Coordinates of C-alpha atoms in Angstrom, one line a residue:
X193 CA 49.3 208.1 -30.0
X194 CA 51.2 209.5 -32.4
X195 CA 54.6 208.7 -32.7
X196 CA 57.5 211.9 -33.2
X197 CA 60.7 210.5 -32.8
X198 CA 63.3 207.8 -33.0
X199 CA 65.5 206.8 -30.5
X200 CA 68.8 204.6 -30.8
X201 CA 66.8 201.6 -29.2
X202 CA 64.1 201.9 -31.3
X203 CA 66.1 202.1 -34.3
X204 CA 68.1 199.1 -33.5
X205 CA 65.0 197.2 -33.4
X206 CA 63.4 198.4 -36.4
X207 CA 66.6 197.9 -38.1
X208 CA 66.6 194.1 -37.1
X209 CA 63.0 193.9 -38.0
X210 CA 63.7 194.8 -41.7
X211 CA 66.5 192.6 -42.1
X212 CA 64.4 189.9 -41.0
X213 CA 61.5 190.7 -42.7
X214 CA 63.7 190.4 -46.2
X215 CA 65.1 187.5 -45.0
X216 CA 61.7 186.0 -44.9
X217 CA 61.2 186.7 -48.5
X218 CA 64.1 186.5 -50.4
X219 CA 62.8 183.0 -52.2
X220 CA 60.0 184.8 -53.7
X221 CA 62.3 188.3 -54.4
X222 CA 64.8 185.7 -56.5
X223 CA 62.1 184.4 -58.6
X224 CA 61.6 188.1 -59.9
X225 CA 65.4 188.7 -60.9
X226 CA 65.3 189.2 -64.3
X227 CA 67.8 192.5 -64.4
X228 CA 70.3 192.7 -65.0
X229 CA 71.1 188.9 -65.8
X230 CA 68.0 186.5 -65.1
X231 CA 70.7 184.5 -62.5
X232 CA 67.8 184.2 -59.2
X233 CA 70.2 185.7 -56.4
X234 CA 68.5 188.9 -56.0
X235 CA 66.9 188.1 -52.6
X236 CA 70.0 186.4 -51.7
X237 CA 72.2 189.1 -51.9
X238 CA 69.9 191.6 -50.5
X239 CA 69.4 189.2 -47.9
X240 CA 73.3 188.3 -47.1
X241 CA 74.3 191.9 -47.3
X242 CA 71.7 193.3 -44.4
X243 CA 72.3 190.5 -42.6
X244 CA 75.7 191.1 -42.1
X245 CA 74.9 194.5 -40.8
X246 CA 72.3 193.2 -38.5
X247 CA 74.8 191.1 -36.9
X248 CA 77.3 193.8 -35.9
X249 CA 74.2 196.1 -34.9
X250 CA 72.7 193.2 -32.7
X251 CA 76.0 193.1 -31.1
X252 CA 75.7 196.2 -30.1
X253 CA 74.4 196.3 -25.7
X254 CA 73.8 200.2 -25.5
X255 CA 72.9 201.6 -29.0
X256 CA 73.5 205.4 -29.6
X257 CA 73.4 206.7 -33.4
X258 CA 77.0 206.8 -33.7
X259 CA 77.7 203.2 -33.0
X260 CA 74.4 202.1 -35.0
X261 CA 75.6 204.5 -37.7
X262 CA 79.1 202.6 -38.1
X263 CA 77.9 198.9 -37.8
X264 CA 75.0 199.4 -40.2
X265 CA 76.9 201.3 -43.0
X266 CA 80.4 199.2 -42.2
X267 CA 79.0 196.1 -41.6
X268 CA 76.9 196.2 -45.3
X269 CA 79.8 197.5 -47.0
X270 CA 82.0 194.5 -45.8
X271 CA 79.1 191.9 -46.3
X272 CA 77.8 193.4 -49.8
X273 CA 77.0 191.0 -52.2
X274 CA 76.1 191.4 -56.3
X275 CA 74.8 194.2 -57.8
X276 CA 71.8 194.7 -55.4
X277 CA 73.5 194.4 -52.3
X278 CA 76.3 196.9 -53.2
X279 CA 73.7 199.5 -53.6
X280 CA 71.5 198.5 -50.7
X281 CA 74.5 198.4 -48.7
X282 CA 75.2 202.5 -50.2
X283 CA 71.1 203.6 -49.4
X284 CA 72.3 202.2 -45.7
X285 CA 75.8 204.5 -46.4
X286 CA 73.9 207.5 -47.0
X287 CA 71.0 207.1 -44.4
X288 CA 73.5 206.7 -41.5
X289 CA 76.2 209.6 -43.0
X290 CA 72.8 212.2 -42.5
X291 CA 72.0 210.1 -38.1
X292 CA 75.1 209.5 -36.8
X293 CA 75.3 212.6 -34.9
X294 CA 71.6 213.3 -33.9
X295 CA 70.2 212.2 -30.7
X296 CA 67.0 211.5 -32.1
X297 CA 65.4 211.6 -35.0
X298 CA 62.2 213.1 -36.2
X299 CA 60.4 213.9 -39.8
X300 CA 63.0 216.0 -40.8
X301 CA 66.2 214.1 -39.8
X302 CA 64.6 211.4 -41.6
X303 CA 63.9 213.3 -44.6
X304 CA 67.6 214.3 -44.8
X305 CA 68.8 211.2 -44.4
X306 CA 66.5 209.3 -47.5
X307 CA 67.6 211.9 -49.8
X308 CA 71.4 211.3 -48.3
X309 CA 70.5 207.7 -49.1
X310 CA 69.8 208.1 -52.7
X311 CA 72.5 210.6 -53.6
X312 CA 74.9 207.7 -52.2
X313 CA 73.6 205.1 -53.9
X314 CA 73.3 207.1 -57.8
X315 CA 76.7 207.8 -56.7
X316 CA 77.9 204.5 -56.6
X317 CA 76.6 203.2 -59.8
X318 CA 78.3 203.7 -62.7
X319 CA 75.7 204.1 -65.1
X320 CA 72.6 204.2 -63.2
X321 CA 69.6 202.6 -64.6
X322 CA 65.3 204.0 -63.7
X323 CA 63.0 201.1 -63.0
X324 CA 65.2 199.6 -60.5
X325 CA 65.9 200.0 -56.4
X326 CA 67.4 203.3 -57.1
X327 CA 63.8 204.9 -58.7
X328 CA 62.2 203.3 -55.8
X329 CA 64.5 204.6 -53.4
X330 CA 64.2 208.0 -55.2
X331 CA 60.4 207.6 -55.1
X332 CA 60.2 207.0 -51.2
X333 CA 62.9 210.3 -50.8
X334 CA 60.6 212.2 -52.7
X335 CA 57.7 211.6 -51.0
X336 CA 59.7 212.2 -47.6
X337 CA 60.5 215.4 -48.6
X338 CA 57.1 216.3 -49.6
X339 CA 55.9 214.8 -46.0
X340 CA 57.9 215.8 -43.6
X341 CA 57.1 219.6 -43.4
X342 CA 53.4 218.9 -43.5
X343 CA 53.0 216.4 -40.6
X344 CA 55.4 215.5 -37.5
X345 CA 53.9 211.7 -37.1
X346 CA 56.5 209.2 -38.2
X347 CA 53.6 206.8 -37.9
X348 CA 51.6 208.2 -40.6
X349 CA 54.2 209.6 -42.9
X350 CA 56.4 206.3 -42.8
X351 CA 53.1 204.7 -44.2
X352 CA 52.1 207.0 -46.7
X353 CA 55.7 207.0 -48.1
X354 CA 55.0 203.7 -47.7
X355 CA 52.5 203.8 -49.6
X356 CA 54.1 205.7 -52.3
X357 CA 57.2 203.3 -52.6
X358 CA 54.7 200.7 -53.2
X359 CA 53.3 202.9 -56.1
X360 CA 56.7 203.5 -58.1
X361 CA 57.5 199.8 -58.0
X362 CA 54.3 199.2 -59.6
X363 CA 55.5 201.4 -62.4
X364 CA 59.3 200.2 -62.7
X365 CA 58.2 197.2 -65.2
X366 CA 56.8 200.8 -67.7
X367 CA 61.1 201.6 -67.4
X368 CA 62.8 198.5 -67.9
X369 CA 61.0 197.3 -71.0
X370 CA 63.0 193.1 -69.7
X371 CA 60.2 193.7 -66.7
X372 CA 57.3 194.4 -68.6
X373 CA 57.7 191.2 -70.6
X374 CA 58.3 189.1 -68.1
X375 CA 55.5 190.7 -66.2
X376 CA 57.7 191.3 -62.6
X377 CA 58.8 194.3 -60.8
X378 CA 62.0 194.9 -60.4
X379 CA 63.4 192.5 -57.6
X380 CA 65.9 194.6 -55.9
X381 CA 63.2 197.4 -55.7
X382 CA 60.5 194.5 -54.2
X383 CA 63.7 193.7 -51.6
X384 CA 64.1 197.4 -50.8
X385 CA 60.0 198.2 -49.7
X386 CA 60.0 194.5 -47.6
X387 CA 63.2 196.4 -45.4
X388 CA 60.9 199.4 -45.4
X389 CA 58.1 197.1 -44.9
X390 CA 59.4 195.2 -41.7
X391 CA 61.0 198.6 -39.8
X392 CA 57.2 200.4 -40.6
X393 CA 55.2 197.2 -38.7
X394 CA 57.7 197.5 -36.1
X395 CA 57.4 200.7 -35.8
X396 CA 53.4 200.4 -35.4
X397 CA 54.7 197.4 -32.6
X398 CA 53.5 194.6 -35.1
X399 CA 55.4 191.2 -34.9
X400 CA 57.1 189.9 -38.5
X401 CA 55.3 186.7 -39.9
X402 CA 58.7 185.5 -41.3
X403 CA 56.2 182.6 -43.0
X404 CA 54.7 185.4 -44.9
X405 CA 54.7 185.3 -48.4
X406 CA 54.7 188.6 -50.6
X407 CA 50.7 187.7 -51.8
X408 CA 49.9 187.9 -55.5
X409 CA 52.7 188.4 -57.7
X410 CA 53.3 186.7 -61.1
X411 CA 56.1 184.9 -62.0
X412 CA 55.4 182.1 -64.2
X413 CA 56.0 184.2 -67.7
X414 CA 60.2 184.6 -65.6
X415 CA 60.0 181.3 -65.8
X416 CA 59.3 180.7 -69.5
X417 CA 60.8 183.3 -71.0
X418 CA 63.6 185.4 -69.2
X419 CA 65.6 182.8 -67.6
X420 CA 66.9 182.0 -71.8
X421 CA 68.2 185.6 -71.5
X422 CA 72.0 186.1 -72.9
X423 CA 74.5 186.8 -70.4
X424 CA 77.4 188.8 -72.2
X425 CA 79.6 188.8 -68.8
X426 CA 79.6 185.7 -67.6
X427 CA 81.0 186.0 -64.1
X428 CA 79.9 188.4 -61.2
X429 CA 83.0 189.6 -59.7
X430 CA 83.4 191.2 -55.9
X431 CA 86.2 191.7 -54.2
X432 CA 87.5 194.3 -51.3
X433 CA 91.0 196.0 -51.5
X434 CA 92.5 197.2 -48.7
X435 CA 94.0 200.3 -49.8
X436 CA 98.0 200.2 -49.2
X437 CA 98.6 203.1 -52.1
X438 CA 97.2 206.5 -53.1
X439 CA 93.1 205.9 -53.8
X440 CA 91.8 209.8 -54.5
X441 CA 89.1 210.7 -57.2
X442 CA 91.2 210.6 -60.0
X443 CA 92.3 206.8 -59.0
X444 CA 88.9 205.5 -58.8
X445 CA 87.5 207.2 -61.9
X446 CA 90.5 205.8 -63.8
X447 CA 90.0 202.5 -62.3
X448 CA 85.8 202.6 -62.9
X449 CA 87.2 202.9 -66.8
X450 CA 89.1 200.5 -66.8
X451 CA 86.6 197.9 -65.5
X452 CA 84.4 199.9 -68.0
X453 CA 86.1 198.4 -70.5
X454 CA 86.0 194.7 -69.4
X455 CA 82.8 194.5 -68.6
X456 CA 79.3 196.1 -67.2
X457 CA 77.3 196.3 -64.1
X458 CA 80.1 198.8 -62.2
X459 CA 79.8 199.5 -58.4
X460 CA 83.0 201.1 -57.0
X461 CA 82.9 201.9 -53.7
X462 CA 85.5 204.0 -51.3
X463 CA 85.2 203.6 -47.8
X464 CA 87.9 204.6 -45.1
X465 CA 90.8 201.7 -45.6
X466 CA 88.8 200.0 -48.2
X467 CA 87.4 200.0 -51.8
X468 CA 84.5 197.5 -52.5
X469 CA 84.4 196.4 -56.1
X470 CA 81.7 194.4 -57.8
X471 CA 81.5 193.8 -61.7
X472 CA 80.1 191.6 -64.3
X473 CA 83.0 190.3 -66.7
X474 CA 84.5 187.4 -68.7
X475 CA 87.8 187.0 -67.3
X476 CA 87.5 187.9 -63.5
X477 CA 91.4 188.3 -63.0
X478 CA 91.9 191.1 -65.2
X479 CA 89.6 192.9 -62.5
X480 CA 91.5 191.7 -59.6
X481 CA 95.0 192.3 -61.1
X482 CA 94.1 196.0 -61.3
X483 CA 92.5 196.3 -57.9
X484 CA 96.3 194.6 -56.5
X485 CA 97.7 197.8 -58.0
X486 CA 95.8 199.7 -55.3
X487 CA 96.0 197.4 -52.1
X488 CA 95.4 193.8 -50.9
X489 CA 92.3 191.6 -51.8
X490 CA 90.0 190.3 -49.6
X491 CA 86.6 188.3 -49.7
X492 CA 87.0 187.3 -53.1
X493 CA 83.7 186.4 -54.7
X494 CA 83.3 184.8 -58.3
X495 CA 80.5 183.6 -59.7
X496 CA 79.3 182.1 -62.9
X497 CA 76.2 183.7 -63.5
X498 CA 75.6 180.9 -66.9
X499 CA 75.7 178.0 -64.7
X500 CA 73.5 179.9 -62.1
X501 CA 70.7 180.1 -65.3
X502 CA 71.0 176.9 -66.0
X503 CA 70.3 175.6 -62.4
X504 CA 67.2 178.3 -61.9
X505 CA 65.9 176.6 -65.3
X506 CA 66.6 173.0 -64.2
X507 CA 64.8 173.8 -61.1
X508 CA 61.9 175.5 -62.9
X509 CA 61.2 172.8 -65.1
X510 CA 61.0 170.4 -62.1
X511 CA 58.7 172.6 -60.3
X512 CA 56.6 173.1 -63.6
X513 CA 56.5 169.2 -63.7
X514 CA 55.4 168.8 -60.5
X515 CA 52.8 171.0 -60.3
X516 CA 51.5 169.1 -63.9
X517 CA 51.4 166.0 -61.6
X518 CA 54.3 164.4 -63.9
X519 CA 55.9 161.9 -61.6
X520 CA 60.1 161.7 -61.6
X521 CA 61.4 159.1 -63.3
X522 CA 63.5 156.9 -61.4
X523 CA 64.7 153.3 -61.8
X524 CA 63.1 150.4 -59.4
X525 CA 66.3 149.3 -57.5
X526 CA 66.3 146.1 -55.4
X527 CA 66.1 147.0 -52.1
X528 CA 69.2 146.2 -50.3
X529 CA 70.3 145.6 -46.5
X530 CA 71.2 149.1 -44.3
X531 CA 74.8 149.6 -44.0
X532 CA 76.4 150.3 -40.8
X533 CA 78.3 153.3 -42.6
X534 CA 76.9 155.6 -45.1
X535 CA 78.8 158.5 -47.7
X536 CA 77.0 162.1 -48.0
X537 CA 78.7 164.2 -50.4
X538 CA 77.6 168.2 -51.0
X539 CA 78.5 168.6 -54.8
X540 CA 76.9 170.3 -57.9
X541 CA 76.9 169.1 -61.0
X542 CA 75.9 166.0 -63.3
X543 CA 80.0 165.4 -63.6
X544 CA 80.6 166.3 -59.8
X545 CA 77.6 163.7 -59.0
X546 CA 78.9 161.0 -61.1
X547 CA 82.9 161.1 -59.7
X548 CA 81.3 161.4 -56.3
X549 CA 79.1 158.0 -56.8
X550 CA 82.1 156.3 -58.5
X551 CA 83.8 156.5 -55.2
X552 CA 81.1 155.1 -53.6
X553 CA 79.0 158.2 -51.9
X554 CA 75.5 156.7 -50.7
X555 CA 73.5 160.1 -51.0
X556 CA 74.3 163.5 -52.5
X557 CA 73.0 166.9 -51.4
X558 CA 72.6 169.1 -54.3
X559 CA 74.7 172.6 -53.5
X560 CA 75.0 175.4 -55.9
X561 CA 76.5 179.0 -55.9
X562 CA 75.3 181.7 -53.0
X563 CA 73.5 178.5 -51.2
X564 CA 75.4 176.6 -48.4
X565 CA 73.8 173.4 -47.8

C-alpha cells in the first residue's frame, strides 16, 4: 500500500526513530572522524545534538507541525554540539522553516523542505567545504527534487533518495583528498544517511536494531595514520549569547570576521533571542569576549581537541594490542583483605590518576571530554 502523506504523529515517530538509530551508531561514526581535526566526537556530537531535539519533541502529547517544527529546530539549536552538530542542527532549521504550517506533508512539501534544509545549512557555514554532510545533504535534495514530480509514494521515493544519499557518500572520500587516504567517508555525512536511515525503516513500520552495527567499513588505516594529524586550533569553542544588543546582518558578518581571524571551522548562527557560535581556536576567550559585546553567554563548551587525539590514539593502540593477543602488563600485587570502605574517583589523566591514588582512591574510572562516566 503505498504510502502519500505524513502526518504530525507519524512524523514524531519517525523523527524519534532517527535519533535513535544514530544513537546506535555513533561509536562506529567517531571512528571515521578524520575532518576537520581527527578528534573521534563526530558521532557524539551528532548524537548529543538530535537528542536534545528528540527530547522536547517526545514531550510533546498532541503533535501538530507547528509544535514539532519549534521543538526539533529549537531544541537542536540549543543542544548543538561541534562542528557536525551545528550543521545538522541547521538541515533540521531548514526542514521545519518549509512544515511548520502544512497539515500534512506529501512529495512535494518534502521536496521543499530538503532543499530549505541545505540552503540553511551552506548558509551557516562559513566557508563551506564538498565531501562532507553538506554534499550529502545536497545529494539527497537533489534527488528529491528530481523525485517528487514523477511519483507520489513517499515509500518508494524516500528509498531511492535513499539510495542516492548512500551513493554521494561513497564519493565524498574523491572531495576531501584527508578521506581518501585514510580510506573513510566522511563521518558527519555517514551520521546524516543513519537519521535518514532510521525515519525510512520506520516509515516502512520496521523496528531499529539499536545493536546494529553499520556492516563493512574500514577504519584501521584512521587509526594508523590520521589520528597524527596537526591540529592548528587547538580548542573547539561553542557558546550561546543571548542577544541583549543590536544583532542584524552587518553585526554578524562583522563578528564571523572577527572569529575569521582567530581561527577556522566558523558556524554562526542567529536564532530569535539567540546566536549559537561554535569555532576552532587557540585562545577560546578572545571568542567569548566578543560574543559579551552582543549579549550574555550561556552553555559554554571548550574543548581541547590535542588531548582528545591523544586519548583516541591511546585507546587505538590498546585495542590494536589486544586484538594482537598482547596481554597488559600489570604488576602481581599481594592480594590483600576487603575493606569495609572503598574510594572511586572519575578523573583523566596520568597526573589526575596519580594525585587521586596519592590520597588513597581504591579504583579510578577513566573519564575524558564529551563522555560522562
Amino acid at each position: 500500500m503505498a504510502i502519500n502523506t505524513i502526518d504530525a504523529a507519524m512524523l514524531k515517530k519517525c523523527f524519534l526513530a532517527g535519533a535513535a538509530n544514530l544513537e546506535a551508531k555513533k561509536e562506529i561514526i567517531n571512528e571515521l572522524n578524520v575532518f576537520p581535526v581527527p578528534d573521534g566526537d563526530t558521532g557524539t556530537n551528532m548524537t548529543m545534538t538530535i537528542l536534545s531535539a528528540a527530547k522536547e519533541v517526545s514531550n510533546i502529547a498532541s503533535p501538530n507541525f507547528e509544535n514539532l517544527s519549534k521543538a526539533i529546530s529549537g531544541g537542536s539549536l540549543r543542544g548543538a554540539r561541534g562542528n557536525s552538530g551545528v550543521i545538522l542542527s541547521q538541515l533540521f532549521r531548514g526542514f521545519t522553516k518549509e512544515i511548520k504550517s502544512v497539515t500534512v506533508i506529501d512529495a512535494p512539501v518534502l521536496a521543499r523542505a530538503f532543499q530549505k534544509a541545505t540552503e540553511t545549512a551552506y548558509k551557516a557555514v562559513m566557508k563551506p567545504k564538498e565531501g562532507t554532510i553538506l554534499t550529502v545533504a545536497k545529494g539527497l535534495s537533489d534527488k528529491m527534487n528530481e523525485l517528487a514530480c514523477e511519483n507520489g509514494d513517499l515509500e518508494e521515493i524516500l528509498g531511492q533518495v535513499l539510495e542516492h544519499g548512500r551513493y554521494v557518500l561513497s564519493q565524498t572520500p574523491e572531495m576531501l583528498p584527508v578521506l581518501k587516504e585514510a580510506g573513510v567517508v566522511d563521518s558527519g555525512g555517514q551520521g546524516l544517511i543513519e537519521v535518514l536511515s532510521g525515519i525510512y525503516d520506520c516509515l516502512l513500520g520496521k523496528e531499529i536494531d539499536l545493536t546494529a552495527a553499520l556492516g563493512t567499513t574500514t577504519t584501521a588505516k584512521v587509526e594508523a595514520d590520521t589520528t597524527q594529524a596537526d591540529i592548528k586550533y587547538g580548542y573547539c569553542t561553542e557558546f550561546i549569547i543571548n542577544i541583549e544588543k543590536k544583532f542584524d546582518n552587518g553585526d554578524e558578518l562583522n563578528f564571523k570576521a572577527y572569529l575569521e581571524s582567530i581561527g577556522d571551522s566558523i558556524v554562526v548562527v542567529a536564532d530569535d533571542e539567540i546566536v549559537k557560535v561554535h569555532v576552532h581556536t587557540n585562545d577560546p576567550g578572545l571568542a567569548m569576549q566578543r560574543g559579551l559585546t552582543y549579549g550574555s553567554l550561556t552553555t559554554i563548551i571548550i574543548e581541547n581537541m590535542k588531548l582528545e587525539r591523544d586519548e583516541k590514539i591511546s585507546a587505538l593502540k590498546e585495542k590494536e594490542m589486544q586484538s594482537a593477543g598482547i596481554p597488559e602488563e600489570k604488576e602481581e600485587k599481594p592480594a590483600e583483605p576487603p575493606k569495609e570502605m572503598g574510594f572511586i574517583s572519575v578523573s583523566i589523566g596520568e597526573g589526575i590518576n596519580e594525585i587521586f591514588k596519592g590520597l588513597g582512591v581504591d579504583y579510578i574510572i577513566e573519564g575524558g571530554q564529551t563522555m560522562n562516566p
